[in-house]
Coordinates of C-alpha atoms in Angstrom, one line a residue:
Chain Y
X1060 CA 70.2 96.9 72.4
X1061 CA 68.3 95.2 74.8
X1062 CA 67.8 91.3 75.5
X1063 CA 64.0 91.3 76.5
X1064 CA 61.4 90.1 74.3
X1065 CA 58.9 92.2 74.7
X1066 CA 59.2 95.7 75.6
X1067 CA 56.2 98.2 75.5
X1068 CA 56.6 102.2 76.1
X1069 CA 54.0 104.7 76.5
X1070 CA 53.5 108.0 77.7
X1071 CA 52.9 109.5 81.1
X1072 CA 49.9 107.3 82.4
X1073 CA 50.0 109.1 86.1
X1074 CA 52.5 108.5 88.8
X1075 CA 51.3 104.7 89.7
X1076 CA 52.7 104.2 86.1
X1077 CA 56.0 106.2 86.4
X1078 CA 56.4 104.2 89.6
X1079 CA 56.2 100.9 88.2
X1080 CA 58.3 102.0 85.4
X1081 CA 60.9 102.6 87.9
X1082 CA 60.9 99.7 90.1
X1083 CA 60.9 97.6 86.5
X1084 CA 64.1 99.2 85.8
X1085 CA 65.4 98.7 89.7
X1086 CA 64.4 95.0 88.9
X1087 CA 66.2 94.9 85.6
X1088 CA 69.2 96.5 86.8
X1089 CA 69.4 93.7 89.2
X1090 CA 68.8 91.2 86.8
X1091 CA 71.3 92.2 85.0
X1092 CA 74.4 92.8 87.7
X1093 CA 76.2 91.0 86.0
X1094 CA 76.9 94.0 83.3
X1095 CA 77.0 96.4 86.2
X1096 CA 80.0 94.3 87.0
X1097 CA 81.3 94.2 84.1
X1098 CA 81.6 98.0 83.4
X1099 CA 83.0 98.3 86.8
X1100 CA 85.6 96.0 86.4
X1101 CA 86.8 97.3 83.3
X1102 CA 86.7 101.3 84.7
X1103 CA 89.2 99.8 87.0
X1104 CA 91.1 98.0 84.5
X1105 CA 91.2 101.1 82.0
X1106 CA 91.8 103.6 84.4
X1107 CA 95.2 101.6 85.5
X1108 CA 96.3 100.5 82.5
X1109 CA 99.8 100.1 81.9
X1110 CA 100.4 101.0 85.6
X1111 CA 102.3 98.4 87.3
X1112 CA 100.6 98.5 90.4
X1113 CA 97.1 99.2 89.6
X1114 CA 94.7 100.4 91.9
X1115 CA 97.5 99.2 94.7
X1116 CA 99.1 102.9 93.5
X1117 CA 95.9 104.5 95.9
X1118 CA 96.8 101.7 98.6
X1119 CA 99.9 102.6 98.6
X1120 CA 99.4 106.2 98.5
X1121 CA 97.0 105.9 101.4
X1122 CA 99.3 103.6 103.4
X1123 CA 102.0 106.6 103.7
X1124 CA 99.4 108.9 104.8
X1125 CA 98.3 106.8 107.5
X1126 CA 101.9 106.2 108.3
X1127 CA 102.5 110.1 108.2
X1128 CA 99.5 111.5 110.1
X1129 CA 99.4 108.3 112.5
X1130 CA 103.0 109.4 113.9
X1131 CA 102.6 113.2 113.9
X1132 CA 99.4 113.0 115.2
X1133 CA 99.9 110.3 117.4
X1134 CA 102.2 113.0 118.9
X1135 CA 100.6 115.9 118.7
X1136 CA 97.2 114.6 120.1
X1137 CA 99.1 112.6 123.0
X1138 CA 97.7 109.4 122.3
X1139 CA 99.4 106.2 122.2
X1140 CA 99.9 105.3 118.5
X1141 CA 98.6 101.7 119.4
X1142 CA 95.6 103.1 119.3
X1143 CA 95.7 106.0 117.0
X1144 CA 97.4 104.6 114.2
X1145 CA 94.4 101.9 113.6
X1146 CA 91.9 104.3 114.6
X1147 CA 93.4 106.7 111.3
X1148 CA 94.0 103.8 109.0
X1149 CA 90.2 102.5 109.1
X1150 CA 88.9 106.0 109.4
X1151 CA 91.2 107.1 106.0
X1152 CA 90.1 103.4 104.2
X1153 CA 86.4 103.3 104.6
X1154 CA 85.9 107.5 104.0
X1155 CA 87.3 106.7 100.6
X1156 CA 84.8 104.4 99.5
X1157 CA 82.0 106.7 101.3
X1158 CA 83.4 109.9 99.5
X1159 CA 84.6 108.0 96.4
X1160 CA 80.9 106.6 96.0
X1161 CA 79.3 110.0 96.2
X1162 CA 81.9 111.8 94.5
X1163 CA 82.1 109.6 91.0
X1164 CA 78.2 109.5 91.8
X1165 CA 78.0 112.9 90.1
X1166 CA 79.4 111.3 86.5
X1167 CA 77.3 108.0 86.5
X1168 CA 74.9 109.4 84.4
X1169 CA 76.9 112.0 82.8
X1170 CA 80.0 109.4 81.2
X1171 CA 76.8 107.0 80.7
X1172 CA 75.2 108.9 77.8
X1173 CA 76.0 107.0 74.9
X1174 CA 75.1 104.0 76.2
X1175 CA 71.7 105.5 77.8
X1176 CA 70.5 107.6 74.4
X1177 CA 71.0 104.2 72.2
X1178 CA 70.1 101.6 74.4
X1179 CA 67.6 100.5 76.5
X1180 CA 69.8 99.6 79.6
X1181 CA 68.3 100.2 83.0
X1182 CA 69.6 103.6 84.9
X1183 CA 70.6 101.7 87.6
X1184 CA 73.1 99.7 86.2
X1185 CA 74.8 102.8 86.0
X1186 CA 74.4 103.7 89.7
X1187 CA 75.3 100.1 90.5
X1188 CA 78.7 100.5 88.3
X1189 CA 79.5 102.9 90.1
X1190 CA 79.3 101.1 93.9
X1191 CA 80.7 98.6 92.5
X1192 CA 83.8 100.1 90.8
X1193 CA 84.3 101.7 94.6
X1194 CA 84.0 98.3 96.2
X1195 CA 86.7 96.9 93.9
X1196 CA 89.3 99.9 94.9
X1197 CA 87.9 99.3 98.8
X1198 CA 88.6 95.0 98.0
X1199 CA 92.4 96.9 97.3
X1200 CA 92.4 98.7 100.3
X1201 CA 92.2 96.0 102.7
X1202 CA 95.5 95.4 102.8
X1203 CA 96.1 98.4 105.3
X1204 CA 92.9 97.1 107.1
X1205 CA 94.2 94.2 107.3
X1206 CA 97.9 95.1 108.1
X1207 CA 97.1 97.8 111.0
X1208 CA 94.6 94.9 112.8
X1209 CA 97.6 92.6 112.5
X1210 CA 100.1 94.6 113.5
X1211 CA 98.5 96.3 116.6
X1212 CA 96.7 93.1 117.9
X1213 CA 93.3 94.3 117.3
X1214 CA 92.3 91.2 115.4
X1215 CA 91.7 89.4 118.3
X1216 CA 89.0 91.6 119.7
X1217 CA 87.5 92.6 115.9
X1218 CA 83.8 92.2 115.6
X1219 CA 84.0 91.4 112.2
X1220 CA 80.0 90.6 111.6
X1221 CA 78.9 93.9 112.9
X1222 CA 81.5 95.5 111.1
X1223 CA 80.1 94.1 108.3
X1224 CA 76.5 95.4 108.8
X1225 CA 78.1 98.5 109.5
X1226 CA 79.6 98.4 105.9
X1227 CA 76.4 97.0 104.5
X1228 CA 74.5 100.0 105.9
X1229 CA 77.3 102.5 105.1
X1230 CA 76.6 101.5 101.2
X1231 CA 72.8 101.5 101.3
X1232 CA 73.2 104.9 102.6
X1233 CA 76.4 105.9 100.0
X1234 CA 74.6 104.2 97.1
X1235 CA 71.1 106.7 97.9
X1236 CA 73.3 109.9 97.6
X1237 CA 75.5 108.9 95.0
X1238 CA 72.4 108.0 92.6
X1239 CA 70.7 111.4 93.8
X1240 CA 73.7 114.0 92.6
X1241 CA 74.3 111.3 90.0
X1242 CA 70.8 112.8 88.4
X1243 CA 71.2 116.3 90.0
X1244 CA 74.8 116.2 88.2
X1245 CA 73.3 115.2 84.3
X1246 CA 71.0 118.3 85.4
X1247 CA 72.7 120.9 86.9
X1248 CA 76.5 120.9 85.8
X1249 CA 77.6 122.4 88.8
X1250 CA 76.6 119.9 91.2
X1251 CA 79.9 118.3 91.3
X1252 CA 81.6 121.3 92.5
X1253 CA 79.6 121.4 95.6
X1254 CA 79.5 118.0 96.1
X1255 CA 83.5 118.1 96.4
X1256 CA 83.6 120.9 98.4
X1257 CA 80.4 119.4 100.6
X1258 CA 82.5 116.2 100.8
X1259 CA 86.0 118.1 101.6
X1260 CA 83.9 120.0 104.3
X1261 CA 83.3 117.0 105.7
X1262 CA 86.3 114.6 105.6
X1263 CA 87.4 117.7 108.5
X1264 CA 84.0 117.9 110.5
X1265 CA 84.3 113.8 110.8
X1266 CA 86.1 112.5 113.3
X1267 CA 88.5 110.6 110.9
X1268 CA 91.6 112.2 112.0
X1269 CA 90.4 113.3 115.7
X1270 CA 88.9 111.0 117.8
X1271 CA 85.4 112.0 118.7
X1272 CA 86.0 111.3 122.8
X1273 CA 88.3 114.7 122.6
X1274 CA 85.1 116.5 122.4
X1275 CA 83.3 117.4 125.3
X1276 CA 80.2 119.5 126.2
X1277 CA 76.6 119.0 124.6
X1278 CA 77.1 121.5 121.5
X1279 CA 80.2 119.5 120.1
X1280 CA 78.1 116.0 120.9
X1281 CA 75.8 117.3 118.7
X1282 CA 77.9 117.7 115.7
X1283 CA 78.6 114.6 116.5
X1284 CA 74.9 112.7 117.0
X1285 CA 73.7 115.1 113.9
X1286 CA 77.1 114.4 111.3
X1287 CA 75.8 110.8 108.9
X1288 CA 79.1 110.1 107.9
X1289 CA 80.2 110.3 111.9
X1290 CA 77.8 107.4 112.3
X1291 CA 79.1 105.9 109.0
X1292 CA 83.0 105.5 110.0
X1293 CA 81.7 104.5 113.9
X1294 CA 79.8 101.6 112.5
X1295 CA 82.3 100.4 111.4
X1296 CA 85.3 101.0 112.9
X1297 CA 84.1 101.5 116.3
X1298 CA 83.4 96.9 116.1
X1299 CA 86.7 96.4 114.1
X1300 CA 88.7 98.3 117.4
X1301 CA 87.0 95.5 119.2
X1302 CA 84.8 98.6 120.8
X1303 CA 81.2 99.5 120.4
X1304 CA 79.7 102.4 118.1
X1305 CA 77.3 104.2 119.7
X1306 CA 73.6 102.6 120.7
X1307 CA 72.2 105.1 118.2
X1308 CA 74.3 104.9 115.2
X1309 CA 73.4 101.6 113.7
X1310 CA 69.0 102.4 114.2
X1311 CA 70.2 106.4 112.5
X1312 CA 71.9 104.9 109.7
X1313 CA 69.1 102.1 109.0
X1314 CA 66.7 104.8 109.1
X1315 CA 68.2 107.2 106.8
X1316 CA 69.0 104.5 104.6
X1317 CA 65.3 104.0 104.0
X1318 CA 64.4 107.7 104.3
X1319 CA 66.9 108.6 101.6
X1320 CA 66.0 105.9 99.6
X1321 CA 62.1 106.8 99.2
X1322 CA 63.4 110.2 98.4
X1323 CA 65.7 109.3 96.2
X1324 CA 63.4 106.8 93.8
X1325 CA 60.8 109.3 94.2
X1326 CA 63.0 111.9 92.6
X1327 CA 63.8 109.4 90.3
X1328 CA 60.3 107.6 89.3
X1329 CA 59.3 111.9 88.6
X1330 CA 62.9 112.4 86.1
X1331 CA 63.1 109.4 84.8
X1332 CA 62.1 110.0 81.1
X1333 CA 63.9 113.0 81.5
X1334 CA 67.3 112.0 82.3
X1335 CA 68.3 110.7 78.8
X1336 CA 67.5 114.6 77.7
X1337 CA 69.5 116.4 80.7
X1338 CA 72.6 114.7 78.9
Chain G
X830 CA 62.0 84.3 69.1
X831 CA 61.3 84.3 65.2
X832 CA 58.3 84.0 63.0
X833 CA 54.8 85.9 63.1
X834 CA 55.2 87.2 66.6
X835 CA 58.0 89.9 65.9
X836 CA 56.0 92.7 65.4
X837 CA 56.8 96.7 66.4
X838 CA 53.7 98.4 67.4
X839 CA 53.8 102.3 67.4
X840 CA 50.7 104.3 68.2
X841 CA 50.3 107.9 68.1
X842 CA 53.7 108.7 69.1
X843 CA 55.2 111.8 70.4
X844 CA 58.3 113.1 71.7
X845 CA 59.0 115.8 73.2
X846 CA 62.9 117.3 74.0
X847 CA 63.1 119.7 76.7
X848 CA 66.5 122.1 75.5
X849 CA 67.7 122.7 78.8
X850 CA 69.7 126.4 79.4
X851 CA 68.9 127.7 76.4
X852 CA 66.6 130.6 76.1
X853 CA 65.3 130.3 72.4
X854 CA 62.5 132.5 73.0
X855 CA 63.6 135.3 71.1
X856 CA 64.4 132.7 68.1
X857 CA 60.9 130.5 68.4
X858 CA 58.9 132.8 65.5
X859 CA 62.0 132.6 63.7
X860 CA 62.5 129.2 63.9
X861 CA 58.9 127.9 63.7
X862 CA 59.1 128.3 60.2
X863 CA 62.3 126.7 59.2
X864 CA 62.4 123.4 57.3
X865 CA 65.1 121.6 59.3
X866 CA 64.5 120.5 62.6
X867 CA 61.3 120.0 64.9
X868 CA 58.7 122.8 66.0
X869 CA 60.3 124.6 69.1
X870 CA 57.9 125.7 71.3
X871 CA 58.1 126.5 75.5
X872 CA 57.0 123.9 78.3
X873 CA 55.6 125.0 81.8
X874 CA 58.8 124.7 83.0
X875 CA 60.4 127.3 80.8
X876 CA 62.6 125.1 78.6
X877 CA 62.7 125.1 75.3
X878 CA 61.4 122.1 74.2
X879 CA 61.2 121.1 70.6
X880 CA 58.4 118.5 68.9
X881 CA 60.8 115.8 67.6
X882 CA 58.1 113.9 66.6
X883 CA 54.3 114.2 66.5
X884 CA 51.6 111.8 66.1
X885 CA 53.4 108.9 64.7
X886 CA 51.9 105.9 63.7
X887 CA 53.5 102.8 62.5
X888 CA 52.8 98.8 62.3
X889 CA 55.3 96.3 61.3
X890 CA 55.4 92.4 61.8
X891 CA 57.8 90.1 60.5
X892 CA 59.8 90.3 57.5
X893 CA 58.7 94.1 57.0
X894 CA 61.5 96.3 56.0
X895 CA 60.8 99.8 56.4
X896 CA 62.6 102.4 55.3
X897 CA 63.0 106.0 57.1
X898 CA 63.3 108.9 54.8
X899 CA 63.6 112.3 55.4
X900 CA 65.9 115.7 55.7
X901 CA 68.0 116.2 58.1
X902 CA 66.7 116.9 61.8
X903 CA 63.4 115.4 60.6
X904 CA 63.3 113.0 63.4
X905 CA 64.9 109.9 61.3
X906 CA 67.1 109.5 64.3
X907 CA 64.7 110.6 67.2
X908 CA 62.2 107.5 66.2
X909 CA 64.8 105.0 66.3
X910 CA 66.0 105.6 69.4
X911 CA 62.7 105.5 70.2
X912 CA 62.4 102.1 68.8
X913 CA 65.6 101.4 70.4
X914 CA 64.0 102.1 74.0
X915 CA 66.3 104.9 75.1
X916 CA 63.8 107.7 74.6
X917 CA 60.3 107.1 76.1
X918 CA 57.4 109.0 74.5
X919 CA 55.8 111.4 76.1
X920 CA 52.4 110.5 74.6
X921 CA 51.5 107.7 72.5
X922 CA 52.9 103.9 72.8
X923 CA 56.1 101.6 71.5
X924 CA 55.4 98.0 71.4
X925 CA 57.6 95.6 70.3
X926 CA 57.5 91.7 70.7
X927 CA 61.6 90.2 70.1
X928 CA 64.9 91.1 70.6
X929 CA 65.8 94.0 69.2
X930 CA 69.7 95.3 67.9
X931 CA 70.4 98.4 67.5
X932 CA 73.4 99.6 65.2
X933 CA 73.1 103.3 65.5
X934 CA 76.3 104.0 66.8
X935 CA 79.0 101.7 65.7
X936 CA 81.7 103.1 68.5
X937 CA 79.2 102.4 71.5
X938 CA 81.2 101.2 74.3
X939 CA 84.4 101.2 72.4
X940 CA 87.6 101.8 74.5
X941 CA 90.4 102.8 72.9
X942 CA 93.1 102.3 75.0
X943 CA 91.5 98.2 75.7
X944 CA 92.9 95.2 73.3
X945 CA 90.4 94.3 70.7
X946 CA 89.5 91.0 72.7
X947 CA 88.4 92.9 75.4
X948 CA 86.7 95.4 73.4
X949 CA 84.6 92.9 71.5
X950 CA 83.9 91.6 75.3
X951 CA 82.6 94.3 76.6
X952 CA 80.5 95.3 73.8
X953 CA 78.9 91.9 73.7
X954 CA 78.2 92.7 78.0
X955 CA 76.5 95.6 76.7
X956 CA 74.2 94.5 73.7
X957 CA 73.2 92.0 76.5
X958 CA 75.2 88.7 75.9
X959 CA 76.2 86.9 78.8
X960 CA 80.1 86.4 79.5
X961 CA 79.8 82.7 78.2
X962 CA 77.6 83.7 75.1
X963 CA 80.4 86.1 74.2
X964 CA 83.2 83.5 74.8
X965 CA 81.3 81.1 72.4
X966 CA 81.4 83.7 70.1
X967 CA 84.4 85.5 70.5
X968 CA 86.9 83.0 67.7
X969 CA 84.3 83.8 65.2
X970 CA 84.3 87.4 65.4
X971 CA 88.0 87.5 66.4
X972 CA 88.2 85.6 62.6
X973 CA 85.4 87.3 60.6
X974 CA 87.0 90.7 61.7
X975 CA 90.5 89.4 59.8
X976 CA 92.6 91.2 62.2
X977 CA 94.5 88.1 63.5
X978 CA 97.3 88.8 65.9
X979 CA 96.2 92.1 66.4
X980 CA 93.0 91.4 68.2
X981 CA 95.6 91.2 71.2
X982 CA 97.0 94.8 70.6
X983 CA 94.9 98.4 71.9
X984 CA 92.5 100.0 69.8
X985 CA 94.4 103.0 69.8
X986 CA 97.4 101.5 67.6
X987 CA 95.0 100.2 64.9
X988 CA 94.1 102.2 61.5
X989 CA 90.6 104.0 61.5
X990 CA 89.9 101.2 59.0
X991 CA 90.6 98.6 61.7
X992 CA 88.5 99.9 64.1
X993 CA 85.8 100.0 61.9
X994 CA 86.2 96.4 61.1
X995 CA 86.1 95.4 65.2
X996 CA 83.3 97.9 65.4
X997 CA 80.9 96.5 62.8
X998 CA 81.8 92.8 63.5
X999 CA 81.0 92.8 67.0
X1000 CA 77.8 94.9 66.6
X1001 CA 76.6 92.9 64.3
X1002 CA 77.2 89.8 66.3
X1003 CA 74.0 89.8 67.9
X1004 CA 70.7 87.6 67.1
X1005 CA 67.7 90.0 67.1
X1006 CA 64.6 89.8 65.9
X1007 CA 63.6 93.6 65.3
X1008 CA 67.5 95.6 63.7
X1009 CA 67.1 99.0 64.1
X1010 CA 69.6 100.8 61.4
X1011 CA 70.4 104.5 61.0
X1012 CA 72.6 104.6 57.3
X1013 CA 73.7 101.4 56.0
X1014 CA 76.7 100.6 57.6
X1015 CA 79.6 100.3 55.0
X1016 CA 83.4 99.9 56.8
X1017 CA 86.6 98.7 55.4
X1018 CA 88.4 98.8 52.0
X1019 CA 86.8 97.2 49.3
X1020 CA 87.1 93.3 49.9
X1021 CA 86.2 93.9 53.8
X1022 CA 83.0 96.1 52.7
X1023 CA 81.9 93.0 50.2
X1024 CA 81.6 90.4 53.1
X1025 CA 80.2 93.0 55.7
X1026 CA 77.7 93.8 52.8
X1027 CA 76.8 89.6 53.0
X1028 CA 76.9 89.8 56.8
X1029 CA 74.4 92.7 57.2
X1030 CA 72.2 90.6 54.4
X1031 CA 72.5 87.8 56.6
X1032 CA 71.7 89.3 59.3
X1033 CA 68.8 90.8 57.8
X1034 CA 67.6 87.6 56.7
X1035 CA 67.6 86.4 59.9
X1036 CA 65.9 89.9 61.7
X1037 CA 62.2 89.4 61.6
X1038 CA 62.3 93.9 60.8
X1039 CA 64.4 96.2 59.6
X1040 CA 64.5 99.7 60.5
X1041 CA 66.6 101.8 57.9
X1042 CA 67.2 105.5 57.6
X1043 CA 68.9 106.6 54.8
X1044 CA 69.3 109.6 52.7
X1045 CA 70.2 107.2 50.0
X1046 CA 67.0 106.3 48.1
X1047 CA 68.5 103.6 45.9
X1048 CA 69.1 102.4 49.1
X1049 CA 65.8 102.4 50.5
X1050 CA 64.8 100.9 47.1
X1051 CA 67.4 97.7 47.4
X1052 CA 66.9 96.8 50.8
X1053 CA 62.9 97.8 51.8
X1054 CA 59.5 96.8 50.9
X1055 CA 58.3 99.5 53.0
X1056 CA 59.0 103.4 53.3
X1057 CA 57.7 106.0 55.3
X1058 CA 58.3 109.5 54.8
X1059 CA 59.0 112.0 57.6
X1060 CA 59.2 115.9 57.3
X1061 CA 59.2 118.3 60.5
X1062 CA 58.3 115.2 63.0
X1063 CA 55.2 114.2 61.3
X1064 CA 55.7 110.7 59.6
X1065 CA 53.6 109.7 56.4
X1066 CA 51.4 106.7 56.7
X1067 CA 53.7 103.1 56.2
X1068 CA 53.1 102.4 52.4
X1069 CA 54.5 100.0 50.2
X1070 CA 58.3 101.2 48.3
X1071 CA 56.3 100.7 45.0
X1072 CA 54.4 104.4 46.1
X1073 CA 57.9 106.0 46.8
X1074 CA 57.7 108.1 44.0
X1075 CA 54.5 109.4 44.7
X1076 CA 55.5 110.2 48.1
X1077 CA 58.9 112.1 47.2
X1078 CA 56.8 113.7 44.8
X1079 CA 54.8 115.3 47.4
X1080 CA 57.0 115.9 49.7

């Protein structure tokens, strides 16, 4: 089902065509956020139902870890938990939308295929459901963001505008890879699998848990300088700890936002058609 | 939207599907020859791909009803979701001027563990209604599917029945233009299948097209002035339901 009047479908008329095709979708899906919103909204809704606490059961889940590991780390690294407990809660909070974005990318298309073999819906409603969905859990999650800035003072010094356009940046960049295994998923079935263990990988080679000043010498920097998601959790929680992230990290993640994008709508201007069949 | 500029333009149409992981090499000669089903044949990239449909050609304009007959796997199903917009040809062109409703799949979108308000919300989101539209709307569906206080209750805890009702009164709760139909829809015990029969007539009335596929002929003969034939992804021309004989006889 589909509301516009006038809808006209023809076969491969070069790439110019396909790439028109695809930005028409881009621009439907937008027009149509609404819906994006409202499938979000009720995956939340279904997947807690009957639960008392909702999507506050994550929250809450997440709040003992950052308790936990905030303590016993605290103590193990030898760093005053003033600063270590914050530094943990915002690096736990915002990898869950990163990894939660990428990770449920890999079904968008997949738990879509009813809708997309019957109707004439644009793909990216689906990858925008999905953001979305993650941005809903995130809105939960403030809480502990919210509570550790209180609680530790850091609210006063917060650069809460550049935090912002670190998150904005984080999710033009989340929102690239979660549509491009989204399509590698409806393809290959065992993209998931590596995704996880790609994102599991990473979640330890992040500096979520450590802080990235305990590494010294030019090797470990550049596992550092060369790591996205490092520059994704700095550019963010570097200005909310009332700090600075590094000069580089907010030009790196701009520019892989746009590098990942052309590649991503390129890969999907050439699949397109095909996705509907991969299902 | 209504009047002489509905109109559903298909020219030279031809899909395509790409089997993916499934080496039917062996089983192409085999196959080729078989009655049910599309030609299977191999693409460039090695997948199977089978010829759903192949050089199709239809032209329809308002209050055309056309009806799709054929066996099974004859591409009945293929071409309507075709119509629908889902699929896009892979040579050939679709055009169609109005608002189109599809009603292939009556549990699109259905959740069963959601109340039947919220179902009938969300499936109104999705056959492109805005939130308000669907509020407007929602007593008279909520009433037309009889299921009073239970509208407030899960899916899950109603009788297959039930479901059917919410299913069929929220699909057909949309004003299109161009209703794309794959079996007439009948749901519900006998007094509930009576005024779903007058709703889908309605409904009809008001659609500038109907697209039907059907098995059932009598069916075809009630409801169309127009059939086409398919057999193997090659449709017959459009001719008027008076010629149906004819064509069955051929076939």
């Amino acid at each position: 089902m589909q509301t516009s009047e006038h809808m006209l479908r023809t076969g491969r008329h070069g790439t110019l065509h396909e790439f028109g095709m695809a930005f028409a979708d881009l621009k439907a899906s937008t027009r149509r956020i609404g819906l994006a919103w409202s499938l979000a909204w009720h995956d939340i809704v279904s997947r807690y139902r009957g639960s008392i606490l909702g999507p506050f059961w994550i929250t809450l889940s997440m709040g003992l870890m950052v308790l936990g590991m905030g303590f016993l780390y605290a103590e193990i690294f030898k760093v005053p938990i003033q600063r270590y407990m914050p530094f943990v809660a915002l690096g736990i909070v915002f990898w869950g939308v990163i990894v939660g974005v990428i990770t449920e990318g890999c079904d968008t298309f997949v738990h879509a295929s009813g809708m997309l073999s019957q109707t004439s819906l644009p793909m990216f409603t689906f990858v925008w459901r999905t953001v979305l969905r993650n941005l809903i859990t995130l809105a939960h999650h403030m809480v502990i963001v919210v509570a550790v800035l209180v609680w530790f003072g850091f609210w006063k010094v917060a650069n809460v505008p550049m935090a912002l356009l670190g998150l904005l940046l984080v999710l033009l960049n989340v929102s690239w890879a979660s549509m491009a295994v989204g399509i590698a998923s409806a393809r290959f079935r065992d993209v998931p699998q590596i995704v996880g263990s790609i994102m599991q990988f990473a979640m330890f080679m992040t500096p979520i848990f450590w802080e990235p000043g305990r590494m010294s010498g030019g090797r470990a920097h550049a596992l550092l300088v060369l790591n996205p998601f490092f520059h994704m959790i700095d550019g963010i929680r570097a200005p909310l700890m009332g700090g600075q992230a590094g000069s580089g990290t907010y030009p790196i993640l701009a520019l892989l936002a746009v590098v990942g994008w052309l590649g991503v709508f390129t890969v999907f201007t050439l699949t397109r058609r095909r996705i509907v069949h991969y299902l | 939207m209504k009047g002489p500029q509905v109109s559903i333009t298909v020219s030279d149409l031809t899909m395509r599907f790409p089997v993916y992981g499934v080496d039917a090499k062996s089983l192409k000669k085999s196959l080729a020859t078989v009655t049910v089903g599309g030609r299977l044949g191999s693409s460039l990239t090695g997948a199977t791909e089978v010829t759903a449909l192949a050089g199709v050609n239809i032209k329809l304009k308002a209050g055309d009803r056309l009806g799709l007959i054929g066996h099974n796997g004859s591409g009945k199903t293929t071409l309507l979701r075709a119509l629908s917009g889902a699929y896009e040809p892979d040579a050939g062109q679709i055009e169609i001027h109005g608002q189109i409703a599809s009603l292939l799949d009556l549990n699109l979108g259905i959740d069963p563990s959601a109340t039947g308000l919220d179902n009938i919300r969300l499936r109104g989101r999705i056959a492109g209604l805005t939130a308000r539209e669907i509020e407007d709307k929602l007593e008279e569906i909520g009433e037309f599917t009889g299921l009073g206080p239970f509208l407030a209750m899960p899916l899950k805890t109603y009788s297959a029945g039930m479901q059917a009702r919410l299913a069929f009164a929220v699909a057909t709760a949309v004003d299109a233009d161009v209703l794309l139909m794959d079996e007439w829809i009948a749901v519900g015990d006998a007094q509930f299948q009576k005024i779903a029969h007058k709703r889908l007539l309605s409904l009809m009335e008001r659609a500038g097209i109907l697209v039907l596929a059907s098995h059932d002929i009598d069916l075809i003969r009630l409801y169309c002035n127009k059939v086409m034939v398919m057999k193997g992804g090659v449709a017959s021309p459009v001719t008027s339901v008076k010629n149906l004989d004819d064509l069955l006889a051929d076939a």
